[in-house]
Amino acid sequence: MVEIYYIDIEEEISGLDHDALLGICSREKRMEASRFRFEPDRKRAVYGEALARYMIAGKTGLPMNELIFDKNRYGKPYIRGQQRIFFNLSHSGRYVICGLDQEEIGIDIEEVKSMDLGIARKFFHANEYIYLLSREPEQRMDALFELWTLKESYIKYLGVGLQKPLDAFYFNLEGPSVELHSNDRIPAFIQSCTIKGGYKLAVCADGPGPIRVRQMAVKDIVSDIGRRGLQHIQK
């Protein structure tokens, strides 16, 4: 089963709680967060890594602050030394989300908002742009962001970054389920859903099994850090 947890960066927590989250992050992540000018961006960086560590530690039994994250040549993160646990992170607006599976996984979340359809004409497959134009005007933004998250989740699943152009494959949303058309010939299974507050979410995994999506409180992660005695800063 694919497990997906998401947290709200606008949840109010104390400075001590924030320091606890920061304390289990890698030195590289702390440095990355410090370079952001705006607090929401700093929170997304810190909360995302903390959420991933919380979920992975729960599956492996390893201490959260001893997990070592690395990246492949295209920037996709993985856990060093773990062959059967895969994760992926995404964020948009007020939510940070993490997906966990025993095989490769890609996830994407986007806040549905007004956007020029020209972006789809420029970057999406022609079939997808025609599909968007076929929707009623009030349905087009919802359809645009559904396609956007599907495409991003598939690229993240492949782990090839921008090496895979967005118009090199397309999705058909007019049937009973999402259909992927690609020359990759990879047995990827993709699901799409909407979560509260007007956000689209897509997950791409190796198998067609169920997904479990749940929101958790940031304070629950902090409490677990406290129970494990992991408040110290990593070197």
PDB file of C-alpha atoms in Angstrom:
ATOM      1  CA  MET A   1       0.000   0.000   0.000  1.00  0.00           C
ATOM      2  CA  VAL A   2       1.211   3.486  -0.875  1.00  0.00           C
ATOM      3  CA  GLU A   3       1.117   5.679   2.208  1.00  0.00           C
ATOM      4  CA  ILE A   4       0.764   9.432   1.768  1.00  0.00           C
ATOM      5  CA  TYR A   5       0.818  11.902   4.628  1.00  0.00           C
ATOM      6  CA  TYR A   6       0.466  15.643   4.340  1.00  0.00           C
ATOM      7  CA  ILE A   7       0.954  18.460   6.838  1.00  0.00           C
ATOM      8  CA  ASP A   8      -0.129  22.088   6.981  1.00  0.00           C
ATOM      9  CA  ILE A   9       2.745  24.572   7.232  1.00  0.00           C
ATOM     10  CA  GLU A  10       0.322  27.138   8.633  1.00  0.00           C
ATOM     11  CA  GLU A  11      -0.262  25.058  11.767  1.00  0.00           C
ATOM     12  CA  GLU A  12       0.858  27.090  14.779  1.00  0.00           C
ATOM     13  CA  ILE A  13       3.784  25.592  16.676  1.00  0.00           C
ATOM     14  CA  SER A  14       6.232  27.027  19.195  1.00  0.00           C
ATOM     15  CA  GLY A  15       9.804  28.032  18.508  1.00  0.00           C
ATOM     16  CA  LEU A  16      10.975  25.024  20.502  1.00  0.00           C
ATOM     17  CA  ASP A  17       8.863  22.726  18.341  1.00  0.00           C
ATOM     18  CA  HIS A  18      10.351  24.252  15.210  1.00  0.00           C
ATOM     19  CA  ASP A  19      13.849  23.720  16.606  1.00  0.00           C
ATOM     20  CA  ALA A  20      13.008  20.050  17.214  1.00  0.00           C
ATOM     21  CA  LEU A  21      12.041  19.637  13.556  1.00  0.00           C
ATOM     22  CA  LEU A  22      15.174  21.470  12.468  1.00  0.00           C
ATOM     23  CA  GLY A  23      17.251  19.248  14.728  1.00  0.00           C
ATOM     24  CA  ILE A  24      16.513  16.030  12.852  1.00  0.00           C
ATOM     25  CA  CYS A  25      17.232  17.564   9.447  1.00  0.00           C
ATOM     26  CA  SER A  26      20.563  17.166   7.716  1.00  0.00           C
ATOM     27  CA  ARG A  27      23.105  19.968   7.753  1.00  0.00           C
ATOM     28  CA  GLU A  28      22.527  20.412   4.007  1.00  0.00           C
ATOM     29  CA  LYS A  29      18.794  20.849   4.485  1.00  0.00           C
ATOM     30  CA  ARG A  30      19.279  23.379   7.277  1.00  0.00           C
ATOM     31  CA  MET A  31      21.612  25.373   5.045  1.00  0.00           C
ATOM     32  CA  GLU A  32      19.158  25.179   2.168  1.00  0.00           C
ATOM     33  CA  ALA A  33      16.326  26.416   4.372  1.00  0.00           C
ATOM     34  CA  SER A  34      18.413  29.314   5.693  1.00  0.00           C
ATOM     35  CA  ARG A  35      18.913  30.612   2.151  1.00  0.00           C
ATOM     36  CA  PHE A  36      15.203  31.153   1.569  1.00  0.00           C
ATOM     37  CA  ARG A  37      14.023  34.705   2.038  1.00  0.00           C
ATOM     38  CA  PHE A  38      10.436  33.927   3.062  1.00  0.00           C
ATOM     39  CA  GLU A  39       9.335  31.907   6.071  1.00  0.00           C
ATOM     40  CA  PRO A  40       6.841  29.668   4.173  1.00  0.00           C
ATOM     41  CA  ASP A  41       9.668  28.485   1.897  1.00  0.00           C
ATOM     42  CA  ARG A  42      11.885  27.756   4.908  1.00  0.00           C
ATOM     43  CA  LYS A  43       9.038  25.798   6.515  1.00  0.00           C
ATOM     44  CA  ARG A  44       8.417  23.739   3.369  1.00  0.00           C
ATOM     45  CA  ALA A  45      12.072  22.704   3.278  1.00  0.00           C
ATOM     46  CA  VAL A  46      12.297  21.768   6.965  1.00  0.00           C
ATOM     47  CA  TYR A  47       8.827  20.266   7.356  1.00  0.00           C
ATOM     48  CA  GLY A  48       9.228  18.163   4.226  1.00  0.00           C
ATOM     49  CA  GLU A  49      12.411  16.493   5.407  1.00  0.00           C
ATOM     50  CA  ALA A  50      11.032  16.064   8.927  1.00  0.00           C
ATOM     51  CA  LEU A  51       7.869  14.422   7.568  1.00  0.00           C
ATOM     52  CA  ALA A  52       9.899  12.054   5.378  1.00  0.00           C
ATOM     53  CA  ARG A  53      12.147  11.087   8.295  1.00  0.00           C
ATOM     54  CA  TYR A  54       9.123  10.486  10.531  1.00  0.00           C
ATOM     55  CA  MET A  55       7.450   8.200   7.985  1.00  0.00           C
ATOM     56  CA  ILE A  56      10.598   6.260   7.062  1.00  0.00           C
ATOM     57  CA  ALA A  57      11.617   5.769  10.696  1.00  0.00           C
ATOM     58  CA  GLY A  58       8.153   4.394  11.414  1.00  0.00           C
ATOM     59  CA  LYS A  59       8.635   1.754   8.709  1.00  0.00           C
ATOM     60  CA  THR A  60      12.275   0.843   9.293  1.00  0.00           C
ATOM     61  CA  GLY A  61      12.653   1.340  13.045  1.00  0.00           C
ATOM     62  CA  LEU A  62      15.767   3.430  12.407  1.00  0.00           C
ATOM     63  CA  PRO A  63      16.296   6.707  14.320  1.00  0.00           C
ATOM     64  CA  MET A  64      14.980   9.669  12.364  1.00  0.00           C
ATOM     65  CA  ASN A  65      18.208  11.602  12.666  1.00  0.00           C
ATOM     66  CA  GLU A  66      20.380   8.725  11.447  1.00  0.00           C
ATOM     67  CA  LEU A  67      18.730   8.360   8.044  1.00  0.00           C
ATOM     68  CA  ILE A  68      21.016   9.545   5.252  1.00  0.00           C
ATOM     69  CA  PHE A  69      19.331  11.063   2.203  1.00  0.00           C
ATOM     70  CA  ASP A  70      21.033  11.161  -1.161  1.00  0.00           C
ATOM     71  CA  LYS A  71      20.032  12.070  -4.734  1.00  0.00           C
ATOM     72  CA  ASN A  72      20.425  10.409  -8.098  1.00  0.00           C
ATOM     73  CA  ARG A  73      22.077  12.221 -11.005  1.00  0.00           C
ATOM     74  CA  TYR A  74      18.798  14.006 -11.816  1.00  0.00           C
ATOM     75  CA  GLY A  75      18.048  15.103  -8.248  1.00  0.00           C
ATOM     76  CA  LYS A  76      15.537  12.444  -7.135  1.00  0.00           C
ATOM     77  CA  PRO A  77      16.033  11.718  -3.424  1.00  0.00           C
ATOM     78  CA  TYR A  78      16.512   8.269  -1.948  1.00  0.00           C
ATOM     79  CA  ILE A  79      17.611   6.752   1.371  1.00  0.00           C
ATOM     80  CA  ARG A  80      21.156   5.528   1.378  1.00  0.00           C
ATOM     81  CA  GLY A  81      21.447   1.857   2.303  1.00  0.00           C
ATOM     82  CA  GLN A  82      17.710   1.137   2.025  1.00  0.00           C
ATOM     83  CA  GLN A  83      16.729  -1.059  -0.913  1.00  0.00           C
ATOM     84  CA  ARG A  84      13.039  -1.575  -0.131  1.00  0.00           C
ATOM     85  CA  ILE A  85      11.849   1.829   1.037  1.00  0.00           C
ATOM     86  CA  PHE A  86      11.203   4.593  -1.474  1.00  0.00           C
ATOM     87  CA  PHE A  87       9.824   8.059  -0.863  1.00  0.00           C
ATOM     88  CA  ASN A  88       8.958  11.228  -2.695  1.00  0.00           C
ATOM     89  CA  LEU A  89       8.125  14.748  -1.541  1.00  0.00           C
ATOM     90  CA  SER A  90       6.059  17.580  -2.959  1.00  0.00           C
ATOM     91  CA  HIS A  91       4.625  20.863  -1.732  1.00  0.00           C
ATOM     92  CA  SER A  92       2.276  23.585  -2.863  1.00  0.00           C
ATOM     93  CA  GLY A  93       0.623  26.431  -0.996  1.00  0.00           C
ATOM     94  CA  ARG A  94       0.027  25.441   2.609  1.00  0.00           C
ATOM     95  CA  TYR A  95       0.644  21.697   2.243  1.00  0.00           C
ATOM     96  CA  VAL A  96       3.770  19.545   2.287  1.00  0.00           C
ATOM     97  CA  ILE A  97       3.231  15.936   1.256  1.00  0.00           C
ATOM     98  CA  CYS A  98       5.286  12.738   1.377  1.00  0.00           C
ATOM     99  CA  GLY A  99       4.599   9.378  -0.261  1.00  0.00           C
ATOM    100  CA  LEU A 100       6.145   6.086   0.858  1.00  0.00           C
ATOM    101  CA  ASP A 101       6.212   2.713  -0.907  1.00  0.00           C
ATOM    102  CA  GLN A 102       8.295  -0.457  -1.281  1.00  0.00           C
ATOM    103  CA  GLU A 103       8.994   0.376  -4.939  1.00  0.00           C
ATOM    104  CA  GLU A 104       9.680   3.535  -6.905  1.00  0.00           C
ATOM    105  CA  ILE A 105       7.158   6.313  -6.340  1.00  0.00           C
ATOM    106  CA  GLY A 106       6.471   9.809  -7.623  1.00  0.00           C
ATOM    107  CA  ILE A 107       3.976  12.279  -6.179  1.00  0.00           C
ATOM    108  CA  ASP A 108       2.898  15.830  -6.903  1.00  0.00           C
ATOM    109  CA  ILE A 109       0.509  18.262  -5.266  1.00  0.00           C
ATOM    110  CA  GLU A 110      -0.688  21.561  -6.736  1.00  0.00           C
ATOM    111  CA  GLU A 111      -3.056  24.219  -5.496  1.00  0.00           C
ATOM    112  CA  VAL A 112      -5.798  24.786  -8.071  1.00  0.00           C
ATOM    113  CA  LYS A 113      -5.834  28.454  -9.042  1.00  0.00           C
ATOM    114  CA  SER A 114      -6.361  30.624 -12.072  1.00  0.00           C
ATOM    115  CA  MET A 115      -3.720  30.191 -14.768  1.00  0.00           C
ATOM    116  CA  ASP A 116      -3.311  30.960 -18.460  1.00  0.00           C
ATOM    117  CA  LEU A 117      -4.047  27.862 -20.556  1.00  0.00           C
ATOM    118  CA  GLY A 118      -1.177  28.981 -22.762  1.00  0.00           C
ATOM    119  CA  ILE A 119       1.145  27.091 -20.437  1.00  0.00           C
ATOM    120  CA  ALA A 120      -0.554  23.850 -21.496  1.00  0.00           C
ATOM    121  CA  ARG A 121      -0.356  24.808 -25.170  1.00  0.00           C
ATOM    122  CA  LYS A 122       3.379  25.468 -24.776  1.00  0.00           C
ATOM    123  CA  PHE A 123       4.452  22.524 -22.613  1.00  0.00           C
ATOM    124  CA  PHE A 124       1.787  19.783 -22.673  1.00  0.00           C
ATOM    125  CA  HIS A 125       1.050  17.231 -25.380  1.00  0.00           C
ATOM    126  CA  ALA A 126      -1.322  18.469 -28.118  1.00  0.00           C
ATOM    127  CA  ASN A 127      -3.942  15.874 -27.137  1.00  0.00           C
ATOM    128  CA  GLU A 128      -4.018  17.226 -23.597  1.00  0.00           C
ATOM    129  CA  TYR A 129      -4.439  20.803 -24.757  1.00  0.00           C
ATOM    130  CA  ILE A 130      -7.347  19.764 -27.006  1.00  0.00           C
ATOM    131  CA  TYR A 131      -8.881  17.969 -24.032  1.00  0.00           C
ATOM    132  CA  LEU A 132      -8.628  21.123 -21.888  1.00  0.00           C
ATOM    133  CA  LEU A 133     -10.329  23.222 -24.559  1.00  0.00           C
ATOM    134  CA  SER A 134     -13.152  20.659 -24.702  1.00  0.00           C
ATOM    135  CA  ARG A 135     -13.986  21.235 -21.035  1.00  0.00           C
ATOM    136  CA  GLU A 136     -16.531  23.792 -19.919  1.00  0.00           C
ATOM    137  CA  PRO A 137     -14.773  27.048 -18.949  1.00  0.00           C
ATOM    138  CA  GLU A 138     -15.477  26.526 -15.244  1.00  0.00           C
ATOM    139  CA  GLN A 139     -13.898  23.045 -15.408  1.00  0.00           C
ATOM    140  CA  ARG A 140     -10.685  23.925 -17.192  1.00  0.00           C
ATOM    141  CA  MET A 141      -8.524  24.918 -14.219  1.00  0.00           C
ATOM    142  CA  ASP A 142      -9.442  21.742 -12.366  1.00  0.00           C
ATOM    143  CA  ALA A 143      -8.562  19.675 -15.458  1.00  0.00           C
ATOM    144  CA  LEU A 144      -5.338  21.624 -16.042  1.00  0.00           C
ATOM    145  CA  PHE A 145      -4.040  20.947 -12.555  1.00  0.00           C
ATOM    146  CA  GLU A 146      -5.122  17.324 -12.671  1.00  0.00           C
ATOM    147  CA  LEU A 147      -3.001  16.875 -15.806  1.00  0.00           C
ATOM    148  CA  TRP A 148      -0.172  18.903 -14.291  1.00  0.00           C
ATOM    149  CA  THR A 149       0.050  16.705 -11.189  1.00  0.00           C
ATOM    150  CA  LEU A 150      -0.237  13.511 -13.205  1.00  0.00           C
ATOM    151  CA  LYS A 151       2.607  14.551 -15.481  1.00  0.00           C
ATOM    152  CA  GLU A 152       4.831  15.704 -12.623  1.00  0.00           C
ATOM    153  CA  SER A 153       4.215  12.525 -10.617  1.00  0.00           C
ATOM    154  CA  TYR A 154       5.177  10.380 -13.621  1.00  0.00           C
ATOM    155  CA  ILE A 155       8.389  12.317 -14.267  1.00  0.00           C
ATOM    156  CA  LYS A 156       9.296  12.095 -10.583  1.00  0.00           C
ATOM    157  CA  TYR A 157       8.545   8.379 -10.624  1.00  0.00           C
ATOM    158  CA  LEU A 158      10.950   7.932 -13.531  1.00  0.00           C
ATOM    159  CA  GLY A 159      13.522   9.997 -11.645  1.00  0.00           C
ATOM    160  CA  VAL A 160      14.855  11.724 -14.769  1.00  0.00           C
ATOM    161  CA  GLY A 161      13.927  15.334 -14.050  1.00  0.00           C
ATOM    162  CA  LEU A 162      13.703  17.701 -16.992  1.00  0.00           C
ATOM    163  CA  GLN A 163      15.311  15.120 -19.274  1.00  0.00           C
ATOM    164  CA  LYS A 164      11.742  13.995 -20.000  1.00  0.00           C
ATOM    165  CA  PRO A 165       9.818  16.747 -21.845  1.00  0.00           C
ATOM    166  CA  LEU A 166       6.206  17.210 -20.721  1.00  0.00           C
ATOM    167  CA  ASP A 167       4.962  16.828 -24.301  1.00  0.00           C
ATOM    168  CA  ALA A 168       6.739  13.473 -24.810  1.00  0.00           C
ATOM    169  CA  PHE A 169       3.788  11.615 -23.266  1.00  0.00           C
ATOM    170  CA  TYR A 170       0.146  12.296 -22.513  1.00  0.00           C
ATOM    171  CA  PHE A 171      -2.774  11.270 -20.338  1.00  0.00           C
ATOM    172  CA  ASN A 172      -6.298  10.448 -21.441  1.00  0.00           C
ATOM    173  CA  LEU A 173      -8.827  11.418 -18.750  1.00  0.00           C
ATOM    174  CA  GLU A 174     -11.995  10.719 -20.705  1.00  0.00           C
ATOM    175  CA  GLY A 175     -12.350   7.048 -19.775  1.00  0.00           C
ATOM    176  CA  PRO A 176     -13.226   5.339 -16.481  1.00  0.00           C
ATOM    177  CA  SER A 177      -9.592   5.553 -15.348  1.00  0.00           C
ATOM    178  CA  VAL A 178      -6.449   7.531 -16.094  1.00  0.00           C
ATOM    179  CA  GLU A 179      -4.660   6.277 -19.210  1.00  0.00           C
ATOM    180  CA  LEU A 180      -0.963   6.968 -19.753  1.00  0.00           C
ATOM    181  CA  HIS A 181       0.378   7.030 -23.320  1.00  0.00           C
ATOM    182  CA  SER A 182       4.163   6.879 -23.390  1.00  0.00           C
ATOM    183  CA  ASN A 183       6.976   5.199 -25.299  1.00  0.00           C
ATOM    184  CA  ASP A 184       8.751   4.305 -22.052  1.00  0.00           C
ATOM    185  CA  ARG A 185       6.950   0.965 -21.803  1.00  0.00           C
ATOM    186  CA  ILE A 186       7.196   1.088 -18.024  1.00  0.00           C
ATOM    187  CA  PRO A 187       4.292  -0.496 -16.070  1.00  0.00           C
ATOM    188  CA  ALA A 188       3.495   2.615 -14.060  1.00  0.00           C
ATOM    189  CA  PHE A 189       0.162   2.952 -12.253  1.00  0.00           C
ATOM    190  CA  ILE A 190      -1.152   6.453 -11.667  1.00  0.00           C
ATOM    191  CA  GLN A 191      -3.991   7.750  -9.522  1.00  0.00           C
ATOM    192  CA  SER A 192      -5.382  11.236  -9.035  1.00  0.00           C
ATOM    193  CA  CYS A 193      -7.488  12.758  -6.283  1.00  0.00           C
ATOM    194  CA  THR A 194      -8.514  16.069  -4.736  1.00  0.00           C
ATOM    195  CA  ILE A 195      -7.804  17.002  -1.137  1.00  0.00           C
ATOM    196  CA  LYS A 196      -9.427  19.695   0.929  1.00  0.00           C
ATOM    197  CA  GLY A 197      -8.825  23.339   0.191  1.00  0.00           C
ATOM    198  CA  GLY A 198      -8.758  22.915  -3.596  1.00  0.00           C
ATOM    199  CA  TYR A 199      -5.573  20.893  -4.098  1.00  0.00           C
ATOM    200  CA  LYS A 200      -4.935  18.243  -6.723  1.00  0.00           C
ATOM    201  CA  LEU A 201      -2.780  15.262  -5.846  1.00  0.00           C
ATOM    202  CA  ALA A 202      -1.350  12.540  -8.107  1.00  0.00           C
ATOM    203  CA  VAL A 203       0.742   9.490  -7.265  1.00  0.00           C
ATOM    204  CA  CYS A 204       2.627   7.197  -9.623  1.00  0.00           C
ATOM    205  CA  ALA A 205       3.729   3.780  -8.370  1.00  0.00           C
ATOM    206  CA  ASP A 206       4.890   0.372  -9.589  1.00  0.00           C
ATOM    207  CA  GLY A 207       1.651  -1.403  -8.732  1.00  0.00           C
ATOM    208  CA  PRO A 208      -2.110  -0.781  -8.874  1.00  0.00           C
ATOM    209  CA  GLY A 209      -2.650  -1.240  -5.139  1.00  0.00           C
ATOM    210  CA  PRO A 210      -4.607   1.124  -2.906  1.00  0.00           C
ATOM    211  CA  ILE A 211      -3.280   4.411  -1.599  1.00  0.00           C
ATOM    212  CA  ARG A 212      -3.907   5.812   1.848  1.00  0.00           C
ATOM    213  CA  VAL A 213      -3.947   9.590   2.140  1.00  0.00           C
ATOM    214  CA  ARG A 214      -4.168  11.223   5.549  1.00  0.00           C
ATOM    215  CA  GLN A 215      -3.384  14.567   7.119  1.00  0.00           C
ATOM    216  CA  MET A 216      -1.303  14.631  10.255  1.00  0.00           C
ATOM    217  CA  ALA A 217      -0.428  17.385  12.695  1.00  0.00           C
ATOM    218  CA  VAL A 218       3.069  18.824  12.758  1.00  0.00           C
ATOM    219  CA  LYS A 219       2.913  18.534  16.540  1.00  0.00           C
ATOM    220  CA  ASP A 220       2.577  14.743  16.218  1.00  0.00           C
ATOM    221  CA  ILE A 221       6.002  14.639  14.563  1.00  0.00           C
ATOM    222  CA  VAL A 222       7.415  16.866  17.296  1.00  0.00           C
ATOM    223  CA  SER A 223       5.937  14.590  19.961  1.00  0.00           C
ATOM    224  CA  ASP A 224       7.573  11.566  18.359  1.00  0.00           C
ATOM    225  CA  ILE A 225      10.906  13.376  18.272  1.00  0.00           C
ATOM    226  CA  GLY A 226      10.494  14.051  21.981  1.00  0.00           C
ATOM    227  CA  ARG A 227       9.696  10.432  22.755  1.00  0.00           C
ATOM    228  CA  ARG A 228      12.785   9.267  20.882  1.00  0.00           C
ATOM    229  CA  GLY A 229      15.035  11.917  22.426  1.00  0.00           C
ATOM    230  CA  LEU A 230      16.211  13.237  19.068  1.00  0.00           C
ATOM    231  CA  GLN A 231      16.064  16.979  19.626  1.00  0.00           C
ATOM    232  CA  HIS A 232      19.807  17.471  19.171  1.00  0.00           C
ATOM    233  CA  ILE A 233      21.078  19.067  15.971  1.00  0.00           C
ATOM    234  CA  GLN A 234      22.721  16.770  13.444  1.00  0.00           C
ATOM    235  CA  LYS A 235      26.327  17.475  12.517  1.00  0.00           C
TER     236      LYS A 235
END
